Tab-separated table of C-alpha atoms in Angstrom:
chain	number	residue	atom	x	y	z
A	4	UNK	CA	-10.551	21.776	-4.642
A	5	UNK	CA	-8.222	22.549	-2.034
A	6	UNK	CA	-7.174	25.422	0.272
A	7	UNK	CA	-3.387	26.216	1.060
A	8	UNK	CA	-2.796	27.492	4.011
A	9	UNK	CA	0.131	30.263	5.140
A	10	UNK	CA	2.973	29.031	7.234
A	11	UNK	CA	2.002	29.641	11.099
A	12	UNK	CA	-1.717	29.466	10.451
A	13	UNK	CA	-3.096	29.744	14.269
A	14	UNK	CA	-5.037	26.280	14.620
A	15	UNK	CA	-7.884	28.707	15.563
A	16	UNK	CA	-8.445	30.051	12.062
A	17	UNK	CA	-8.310	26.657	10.449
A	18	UNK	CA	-11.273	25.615	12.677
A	19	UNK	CA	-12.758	28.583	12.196
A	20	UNK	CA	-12.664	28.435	8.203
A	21	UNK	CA	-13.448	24.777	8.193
A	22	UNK	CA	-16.716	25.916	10.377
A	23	UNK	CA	-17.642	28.603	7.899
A	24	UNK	CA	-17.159	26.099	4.839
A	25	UNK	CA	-19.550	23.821	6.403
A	26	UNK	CA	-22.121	25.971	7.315
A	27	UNK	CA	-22.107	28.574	5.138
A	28	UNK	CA	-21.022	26.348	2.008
A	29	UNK	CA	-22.472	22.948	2.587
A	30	UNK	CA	-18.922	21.384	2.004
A	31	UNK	CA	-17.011	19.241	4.212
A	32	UNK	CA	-13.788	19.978	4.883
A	33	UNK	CA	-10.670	18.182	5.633
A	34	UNK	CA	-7.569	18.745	7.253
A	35	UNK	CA	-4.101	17.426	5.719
A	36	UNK	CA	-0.952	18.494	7.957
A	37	UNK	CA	1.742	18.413	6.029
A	38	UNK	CA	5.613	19.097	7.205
A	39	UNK	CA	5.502	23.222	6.539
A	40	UNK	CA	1.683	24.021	6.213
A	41	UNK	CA	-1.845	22.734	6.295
A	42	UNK	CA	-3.925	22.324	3.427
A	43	UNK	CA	-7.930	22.047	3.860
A	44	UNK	CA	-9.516	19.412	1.343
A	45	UNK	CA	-12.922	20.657	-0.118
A	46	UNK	CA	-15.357	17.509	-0.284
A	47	UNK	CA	-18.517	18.382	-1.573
A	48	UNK	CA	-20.233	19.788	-4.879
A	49	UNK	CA	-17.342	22.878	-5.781
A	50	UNK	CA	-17.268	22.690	-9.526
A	51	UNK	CA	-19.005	26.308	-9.588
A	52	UNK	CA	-17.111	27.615	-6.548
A	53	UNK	CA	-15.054	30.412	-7.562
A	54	UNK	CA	-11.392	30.279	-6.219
A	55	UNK	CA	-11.400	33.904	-5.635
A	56	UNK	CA	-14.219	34.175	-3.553
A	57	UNK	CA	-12.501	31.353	-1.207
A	58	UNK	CA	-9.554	32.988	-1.197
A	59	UNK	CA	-11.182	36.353	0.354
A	60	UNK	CA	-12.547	34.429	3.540
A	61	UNK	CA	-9.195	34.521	5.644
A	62	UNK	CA	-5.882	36.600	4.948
A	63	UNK	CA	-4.520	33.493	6.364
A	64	UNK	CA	-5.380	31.585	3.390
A	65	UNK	CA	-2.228	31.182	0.756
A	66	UNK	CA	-4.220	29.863	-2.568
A	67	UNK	CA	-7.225	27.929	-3.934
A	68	UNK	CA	-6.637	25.137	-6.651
A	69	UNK	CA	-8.696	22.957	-8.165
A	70	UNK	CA	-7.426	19.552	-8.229
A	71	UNK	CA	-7.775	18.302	-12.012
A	72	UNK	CA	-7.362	14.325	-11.446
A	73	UNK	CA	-10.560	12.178	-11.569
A	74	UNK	CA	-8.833	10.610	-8.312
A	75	UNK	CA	-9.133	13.753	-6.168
A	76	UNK	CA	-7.434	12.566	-2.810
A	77	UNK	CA	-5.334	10.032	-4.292
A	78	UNK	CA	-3.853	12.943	-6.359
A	79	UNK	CA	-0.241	14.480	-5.502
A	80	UNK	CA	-2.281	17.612	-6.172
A	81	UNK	CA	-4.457	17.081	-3.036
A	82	UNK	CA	-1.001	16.684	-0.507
A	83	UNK	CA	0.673	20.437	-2.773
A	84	UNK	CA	3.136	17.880	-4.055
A	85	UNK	CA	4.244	16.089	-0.671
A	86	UNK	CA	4.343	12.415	-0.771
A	87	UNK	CA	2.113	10.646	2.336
A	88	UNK	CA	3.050	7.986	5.009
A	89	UNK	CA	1.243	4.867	6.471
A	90	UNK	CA	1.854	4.150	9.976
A	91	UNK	CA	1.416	0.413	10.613
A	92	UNK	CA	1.065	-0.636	14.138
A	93	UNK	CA	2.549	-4.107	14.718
A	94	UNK	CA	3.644	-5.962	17.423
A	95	UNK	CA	6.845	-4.956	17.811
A	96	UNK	CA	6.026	-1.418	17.166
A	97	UNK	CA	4.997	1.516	14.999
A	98	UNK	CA	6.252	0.925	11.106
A	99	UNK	CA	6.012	4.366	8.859
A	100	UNK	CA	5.898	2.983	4.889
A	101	UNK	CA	6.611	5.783	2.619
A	102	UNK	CA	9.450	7.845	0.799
A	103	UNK	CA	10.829	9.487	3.577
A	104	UNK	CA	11.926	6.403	5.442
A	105	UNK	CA	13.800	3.203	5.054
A	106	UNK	CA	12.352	0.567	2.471
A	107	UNK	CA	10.015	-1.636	4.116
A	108	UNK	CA	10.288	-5.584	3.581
A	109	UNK	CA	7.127	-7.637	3.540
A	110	UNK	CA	8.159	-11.661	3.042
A	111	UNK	CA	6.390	-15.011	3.381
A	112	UNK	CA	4.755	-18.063	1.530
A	113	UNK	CA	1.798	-17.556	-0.967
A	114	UNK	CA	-0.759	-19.651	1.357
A	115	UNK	CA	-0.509	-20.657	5.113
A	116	UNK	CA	-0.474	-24.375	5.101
A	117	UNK	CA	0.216	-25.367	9.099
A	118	UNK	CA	1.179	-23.978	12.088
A	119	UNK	CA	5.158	-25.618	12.226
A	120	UNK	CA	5.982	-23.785	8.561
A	121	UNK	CA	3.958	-20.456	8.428
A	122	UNK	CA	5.754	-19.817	12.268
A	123	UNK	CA	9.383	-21.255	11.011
A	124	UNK	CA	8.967	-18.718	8.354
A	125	UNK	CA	8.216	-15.973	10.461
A	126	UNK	CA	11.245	-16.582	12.027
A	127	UNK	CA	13.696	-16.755	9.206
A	128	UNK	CA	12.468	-13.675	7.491
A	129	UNK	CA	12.185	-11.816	10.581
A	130	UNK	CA	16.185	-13.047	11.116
A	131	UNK	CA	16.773	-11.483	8.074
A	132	UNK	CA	15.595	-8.117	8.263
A	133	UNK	CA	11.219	-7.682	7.221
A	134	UNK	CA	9.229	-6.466	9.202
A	135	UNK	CA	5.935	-8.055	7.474
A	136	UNK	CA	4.901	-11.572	7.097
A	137	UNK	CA	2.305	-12.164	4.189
A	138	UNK	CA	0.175	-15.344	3.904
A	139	UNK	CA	-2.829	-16.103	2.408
A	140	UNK	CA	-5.847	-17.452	4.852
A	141	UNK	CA	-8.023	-16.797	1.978
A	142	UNK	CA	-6.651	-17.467	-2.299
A	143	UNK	CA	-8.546	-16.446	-5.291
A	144	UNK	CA	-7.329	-18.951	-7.764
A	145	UNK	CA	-8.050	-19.307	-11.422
A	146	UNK	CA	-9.066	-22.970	-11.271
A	147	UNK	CA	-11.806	-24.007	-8.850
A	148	UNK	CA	-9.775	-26.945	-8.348
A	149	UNK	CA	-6.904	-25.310	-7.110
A	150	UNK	CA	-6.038	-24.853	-3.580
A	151	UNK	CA	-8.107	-22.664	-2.047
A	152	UNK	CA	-6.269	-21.569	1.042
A	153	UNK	CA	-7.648	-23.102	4.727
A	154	UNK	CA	-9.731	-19.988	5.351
A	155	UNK	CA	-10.513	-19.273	8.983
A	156	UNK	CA	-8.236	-21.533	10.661
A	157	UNK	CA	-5.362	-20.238	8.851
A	158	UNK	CA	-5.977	-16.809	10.362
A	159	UNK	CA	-5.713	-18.633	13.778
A	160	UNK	CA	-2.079	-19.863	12.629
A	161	UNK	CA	-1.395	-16.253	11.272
A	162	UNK	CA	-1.763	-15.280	14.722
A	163	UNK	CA	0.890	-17.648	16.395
A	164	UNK	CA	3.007	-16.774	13.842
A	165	UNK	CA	2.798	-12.753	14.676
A	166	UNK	CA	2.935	-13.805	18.313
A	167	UNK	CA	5.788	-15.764	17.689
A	168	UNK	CA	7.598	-13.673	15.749
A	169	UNK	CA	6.294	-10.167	16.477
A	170	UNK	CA	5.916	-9.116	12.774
A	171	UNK	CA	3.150	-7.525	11.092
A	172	UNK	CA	0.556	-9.771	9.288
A	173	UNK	CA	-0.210	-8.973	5.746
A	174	UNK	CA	-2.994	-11.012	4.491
A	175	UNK	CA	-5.932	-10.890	1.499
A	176	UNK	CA	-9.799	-10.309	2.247
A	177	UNK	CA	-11.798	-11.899	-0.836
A	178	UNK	CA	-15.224	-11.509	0.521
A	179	UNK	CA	-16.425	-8.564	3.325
A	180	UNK	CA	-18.212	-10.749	5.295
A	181	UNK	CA	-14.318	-12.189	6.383
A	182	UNK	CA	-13.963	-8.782	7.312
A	183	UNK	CA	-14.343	-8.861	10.849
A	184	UNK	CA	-12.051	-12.008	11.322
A	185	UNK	CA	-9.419	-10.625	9.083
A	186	UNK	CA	-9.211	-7.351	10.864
A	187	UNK	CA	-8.687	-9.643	14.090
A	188	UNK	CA	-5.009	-10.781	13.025
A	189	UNK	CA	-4.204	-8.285	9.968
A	190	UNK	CA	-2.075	-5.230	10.665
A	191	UNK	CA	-2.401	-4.875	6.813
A	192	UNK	CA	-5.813	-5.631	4.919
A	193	UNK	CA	-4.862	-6.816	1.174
A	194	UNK	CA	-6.862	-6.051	-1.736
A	195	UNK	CA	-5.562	-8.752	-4.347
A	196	UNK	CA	-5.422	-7.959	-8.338
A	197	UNK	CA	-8.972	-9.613	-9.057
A	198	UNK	CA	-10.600	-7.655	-6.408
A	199	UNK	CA	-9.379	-4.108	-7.007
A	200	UNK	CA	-12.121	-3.138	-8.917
A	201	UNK	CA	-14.249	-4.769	-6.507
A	202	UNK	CA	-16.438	-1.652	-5.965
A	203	UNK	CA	-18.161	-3.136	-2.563
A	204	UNK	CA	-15.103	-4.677	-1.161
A	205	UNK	CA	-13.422	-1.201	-1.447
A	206	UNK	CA	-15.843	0.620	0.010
A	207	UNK	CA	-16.286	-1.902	3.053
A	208	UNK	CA	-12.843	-1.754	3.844
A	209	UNK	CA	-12.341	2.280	3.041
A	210	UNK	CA	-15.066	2.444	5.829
A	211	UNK	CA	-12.445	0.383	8.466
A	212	UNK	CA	-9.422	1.772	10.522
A	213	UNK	CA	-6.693	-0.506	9.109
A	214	UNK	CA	-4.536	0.131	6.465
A	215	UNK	CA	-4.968	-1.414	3.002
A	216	UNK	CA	-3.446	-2.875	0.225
A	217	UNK	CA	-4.074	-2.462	-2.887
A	218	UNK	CA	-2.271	-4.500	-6.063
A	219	UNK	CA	-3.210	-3.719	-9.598
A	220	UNK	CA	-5.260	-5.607	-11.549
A	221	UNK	CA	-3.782	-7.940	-14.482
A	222	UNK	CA	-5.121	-5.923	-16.862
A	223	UNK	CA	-5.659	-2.078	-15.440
A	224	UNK	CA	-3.881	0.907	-16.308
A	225	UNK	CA	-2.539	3.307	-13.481
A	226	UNK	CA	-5.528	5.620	-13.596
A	227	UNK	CA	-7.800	2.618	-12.945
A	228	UNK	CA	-5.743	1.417	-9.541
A	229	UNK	CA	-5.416	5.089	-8.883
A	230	UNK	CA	-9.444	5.269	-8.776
A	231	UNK	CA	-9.882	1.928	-6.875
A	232	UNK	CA	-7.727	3.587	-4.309
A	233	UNK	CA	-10.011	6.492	-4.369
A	234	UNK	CA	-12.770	4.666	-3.134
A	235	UNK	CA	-11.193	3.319	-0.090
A	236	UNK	CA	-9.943	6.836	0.283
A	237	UNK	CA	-13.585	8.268	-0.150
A	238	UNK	CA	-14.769	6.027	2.242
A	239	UNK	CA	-12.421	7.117	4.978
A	240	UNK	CA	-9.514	5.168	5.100
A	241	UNK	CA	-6.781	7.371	4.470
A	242	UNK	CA	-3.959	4.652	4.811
A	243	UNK	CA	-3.444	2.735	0.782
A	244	UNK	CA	-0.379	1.669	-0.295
A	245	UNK	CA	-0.502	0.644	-3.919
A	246	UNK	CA	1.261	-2.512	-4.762
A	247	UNK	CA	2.126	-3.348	-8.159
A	248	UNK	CA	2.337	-7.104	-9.193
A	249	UNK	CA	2.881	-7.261	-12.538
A	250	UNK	CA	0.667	-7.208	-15.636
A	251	UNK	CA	-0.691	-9.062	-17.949
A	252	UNK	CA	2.421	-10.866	-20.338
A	253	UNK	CA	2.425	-11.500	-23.938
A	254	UNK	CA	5.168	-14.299	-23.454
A	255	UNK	CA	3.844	-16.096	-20.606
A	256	UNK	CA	6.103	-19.013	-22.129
A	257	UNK	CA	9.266	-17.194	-19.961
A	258	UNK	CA	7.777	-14.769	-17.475
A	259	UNK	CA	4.192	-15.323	-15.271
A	260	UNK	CA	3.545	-11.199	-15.773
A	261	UNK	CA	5.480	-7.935	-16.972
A	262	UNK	CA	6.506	-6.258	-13.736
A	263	UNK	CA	5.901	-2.960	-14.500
A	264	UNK	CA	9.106	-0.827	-12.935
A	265	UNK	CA	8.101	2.134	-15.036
A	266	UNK	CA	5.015	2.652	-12.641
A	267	UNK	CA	7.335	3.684	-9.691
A	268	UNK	CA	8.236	6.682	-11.610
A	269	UNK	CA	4.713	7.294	-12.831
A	270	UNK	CA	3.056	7.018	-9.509
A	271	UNK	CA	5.327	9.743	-8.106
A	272	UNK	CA	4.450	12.103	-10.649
A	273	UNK	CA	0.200	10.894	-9.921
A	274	UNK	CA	0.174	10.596	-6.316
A	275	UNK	CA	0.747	10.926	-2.797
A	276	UNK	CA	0.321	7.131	-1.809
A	277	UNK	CA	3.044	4.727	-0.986
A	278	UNK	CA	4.524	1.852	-3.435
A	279	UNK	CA	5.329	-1.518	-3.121
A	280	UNK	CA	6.770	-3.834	-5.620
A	281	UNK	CA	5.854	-7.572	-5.923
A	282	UNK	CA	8.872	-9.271	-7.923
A	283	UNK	CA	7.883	-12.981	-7.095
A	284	UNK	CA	4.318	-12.749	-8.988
A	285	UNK	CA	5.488	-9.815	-11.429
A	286	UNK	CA	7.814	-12.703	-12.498
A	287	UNK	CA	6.839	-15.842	-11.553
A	288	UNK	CA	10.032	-17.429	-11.429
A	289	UNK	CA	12.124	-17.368	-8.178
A	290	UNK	CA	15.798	-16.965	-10.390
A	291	UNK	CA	14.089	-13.595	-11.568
A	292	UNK	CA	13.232	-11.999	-8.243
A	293	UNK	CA	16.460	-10.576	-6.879
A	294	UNK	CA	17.090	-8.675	-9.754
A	295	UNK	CA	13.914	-7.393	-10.102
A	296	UNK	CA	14.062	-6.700	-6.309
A	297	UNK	CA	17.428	-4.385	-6.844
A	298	UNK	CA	16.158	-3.068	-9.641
A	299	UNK	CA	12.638	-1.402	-7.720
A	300	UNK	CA	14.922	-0.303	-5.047
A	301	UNK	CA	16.788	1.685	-7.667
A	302	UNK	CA	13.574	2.709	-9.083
A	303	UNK	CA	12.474	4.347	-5.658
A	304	UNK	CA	9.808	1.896	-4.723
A	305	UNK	CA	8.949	2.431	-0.608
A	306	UNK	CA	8.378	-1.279	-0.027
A	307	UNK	CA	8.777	-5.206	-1.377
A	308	UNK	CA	6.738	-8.175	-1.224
A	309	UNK	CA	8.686	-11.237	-1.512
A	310	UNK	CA	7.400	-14.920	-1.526
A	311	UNK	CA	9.313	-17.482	1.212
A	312	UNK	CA	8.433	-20.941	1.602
A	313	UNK	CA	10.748	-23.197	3.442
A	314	UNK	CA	10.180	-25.700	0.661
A	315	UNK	CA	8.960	-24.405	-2.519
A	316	UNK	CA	8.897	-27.238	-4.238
A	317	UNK	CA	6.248	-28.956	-1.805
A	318	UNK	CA	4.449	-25.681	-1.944
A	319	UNK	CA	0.811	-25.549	-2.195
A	320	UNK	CA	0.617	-22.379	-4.328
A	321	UNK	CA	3.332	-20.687	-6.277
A	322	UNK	CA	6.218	-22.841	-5.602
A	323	UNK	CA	8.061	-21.594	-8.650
A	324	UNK	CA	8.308	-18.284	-7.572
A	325	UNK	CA	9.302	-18.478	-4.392
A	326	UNK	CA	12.542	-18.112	-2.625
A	327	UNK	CA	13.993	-21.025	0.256
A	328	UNK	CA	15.013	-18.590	4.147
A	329	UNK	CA	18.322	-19.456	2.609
A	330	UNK	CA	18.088	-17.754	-0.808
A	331	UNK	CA	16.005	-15.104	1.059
A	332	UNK	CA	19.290	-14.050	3.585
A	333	UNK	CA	21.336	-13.868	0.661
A	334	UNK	CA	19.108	-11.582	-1.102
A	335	UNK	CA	19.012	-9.634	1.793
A	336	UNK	CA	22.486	-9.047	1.970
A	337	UNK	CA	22.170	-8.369	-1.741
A	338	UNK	CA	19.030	-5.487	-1.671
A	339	UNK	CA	21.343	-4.106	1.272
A	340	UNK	CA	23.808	-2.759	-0.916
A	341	UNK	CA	21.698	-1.224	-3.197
A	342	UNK	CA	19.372	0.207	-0.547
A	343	UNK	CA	22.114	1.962	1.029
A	344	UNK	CA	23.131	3.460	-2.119
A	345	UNK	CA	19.658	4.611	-2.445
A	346	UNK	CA	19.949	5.937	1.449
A	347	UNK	CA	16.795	3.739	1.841
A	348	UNK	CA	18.225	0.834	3.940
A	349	UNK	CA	17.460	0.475	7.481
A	350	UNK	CA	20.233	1.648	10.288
A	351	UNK	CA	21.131	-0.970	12.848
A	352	UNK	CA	19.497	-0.733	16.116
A	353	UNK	CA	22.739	0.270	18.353
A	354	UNK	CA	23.277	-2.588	20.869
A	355	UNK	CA	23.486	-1.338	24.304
A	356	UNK	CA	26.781	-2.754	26.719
C-alpha cells in the first residue's frame, strides 16, 4: 500500500504521518521523493487496512492505493508511475543509470586473465566512450572443467585496471562469503543468471550499500526476475538494475540464447527499475551483437553490456562472442547514431581554451 502525497507537502507533516503510522499502526514507513510529490511506502501487515481510514489522517494526504503486484517495491505502482535512477559512484565521478539520462555503456572481457590485458582493455573501451568495465574475478561455468576465473587475485587486477583507467568495475559475486572482497573493488555487485534465484545471495547483498545487478535466469519469466529483485529490494538495497541476457534457445545450432528485446517494453509497463541489455551472451556470436545493440537502443533499454577482449580468439571464456577494441570503436560510432535519434546519447564534454 502506498500513500500519495499533495504537491508542497511541508516535510513536517510527512514526518509527522510517518510517526503516527509507526506507532499507532505498527507499519514502517518509507519515503520515495519523486520529481513533483512524495509518496510514503506502507511496509508491514496492511491487507485489512482500509484506504479510507488512511486517507482521513492528514488533509495533506492526496490518495491511498494498494499496490496489486506480488513484487511490491519493484512495482511501477510503488514510484505512481515514475521510472527510478541508480547513482553509481566511480572513480571518475557520479554515473545516474536510468530513463531520464543518456544510455550507459558497460564493456569488457568475460574473465580477467592478467594484469597487461584486463588494464589495455580498460583503456580502449574507456577511449571509446563506457563508462563501466565488466570482468569476471569469479565464473560460474557449466563444466567443472572449464575455466573458473582466478578468483581473488583477479579482483586485485580489477583494481589497477579502475585505477588506471578511472571506470567503474562491474563484476559477479557467486558465493557471499566473497562479499566483503568484492565490495572492495566493485562499484557494481553482479548477480549472474544462475544465481538470481539465489534466495541467500539476494538477501546478503540487498542488506549492502552498493548497487546490484541482476540478469535473468535462462529459464525465468519476468515476474520471477521481478521477485528476485524484490528481495534485494526488501532487504534494503534500493539500487537494482535488471539486466537481461537472453533466454533459453530452441536452436542453439545458430544463436547461444533468444535475447529477449520484447522485455524492454514489458519492464516499463512492470516497473520502476533500470534495464540493461546483454547482446554478446543473448547471442553468443560477436557478428550478431551490433545489431542487437541498435536494436535495444531503439527499444529504450537505459544501459548495454558488451564483451571486449583484445584477442578473442585466445580468450579464456566466450571468445566467440566477443568483440576486438577495434570492432568495439566502430560499434560505437555505430550505437551513436541511433542513440542520438533516441535523444539517449551522451553530449560531449565542452573542451575548455
Amino acid at each position: 500500500m502506498i500513500i500519495v502525497m499533495k504537491a508542497g507537502t511541508p516535510e513536517a507533516e510527512i514526518d509527522k504521518l510517518s510517526q503516527e503510522l509507526t506507532t499507532n499502526w505498527g507499519l514502517t514507513p518509507e519515503k520515495i521523493v519523486g520529481r513533483h510529490k512524495v509518496v510514503i511506502g506502507l511496509v508491514g501487515d496492511t491487507v485489512y487496512l482500509d484506504p479510507l481510514q488512511l486517507r482521513e489522517m492528514s488533509s495533506w494526504i492526496e490518495e491511498v492505493l494498494r499496490v496489486e503486484r506480488p513484487y511490491k517495491r519493484a512495482s511501477l505502482e510503488y514510484r505512481q508511475g515514475e521510472p527510478s535512477e541508480v547513482l553509481v559512484s566511480t572513480p571518475a565521478g557520479n554515473v545516474p543509470i536510468g530513463l531520464h539520462h543518456p544510455l550507459t555503456i558497460v564493456a569488457g572481457p568475460c574473465s580477467v586473465e592478467n594484469e597487461e590485458m584486463i588494464v589495455e582493455t580498460a583503456m580502449r573501451v574507456k577511449a571509446a566512450g563506457a563508462q563501466f568495465l565488466r570482468g569476471g574475478a569469479y565464473k560460474p561455468r557449466t563444466s567443472p572443467y572449464a575455466f573458473q576465473g582466478h578468483g581473488e587475485s583477479a579482483l586485485g587486477l580489477l583494481a589497477a585496471a579502475r585505477k588506471a583507467s578511472g571506470l567503474g568495475i562491474i563484476t559477479e559475486v557467486m558465493d557471499a562469503a566473497d562479499l566483503d572482497a568484492i565490495e572492495e573493488v566493485a562499484d557494481v555487485i553482479q548477480i549472474g543468471a544462475r544465481n538470481m534465484q539465489n534466495f541467500s545471495l539476494l538477501k546478503k547483498v540487498g542488506a549492502r550499500n552498493k548497487p546490484v545487478l541482476l540478469k535473468r535466469g535462462m529459464s525465468a519469466t519476468i515476474e520471477e526476475w521481478l521477485m528476485a529483485a524484490e528481495y534485494i529490494l526488501a532487504a534494503g538495497n534500493p539500487d537494482v538494475i535488471l539486466c537481461e541476457r537472453g533466454i533459453r534457445a530452441f536452436d542453439r545450432q545458430y544463436a547461444r540464447n533468444t535475447l529477449d528485446l520484447s522485455a524492454i517494453p514489458v519492464l516499463r509497463g512492470l516497473t520502476h527499475l533500470p534495464i540493461m541489455i546483454d547482446p554478446s551472451h543473448g547471442t553468443g556470436w560477436a557478428e550478431y551483437v551490433p545489431s542487437m545493440a541498435m536494436a535495444a537502443i531503439a527499444a529504450g533499454t537505459d544501459s548495454l553490456m558488451i564483451e571486449v577482449h583484445p584477442n578473442p580468439k585466445k580468450a579464456l571464456s566466450d571468445g566467440p562472442q566477443s568483440l576486438t577494441p577495434d570492432q568495439f570503436d566502430k560499434l560505437m560510432g555505430e550505437l551513436a547514431v541511433i542513440g542520438k535519434v533516441m535523444n539517449r546519447w551522451p553530449k560531449p564534454v565542452p573542451v575548455l581554451a
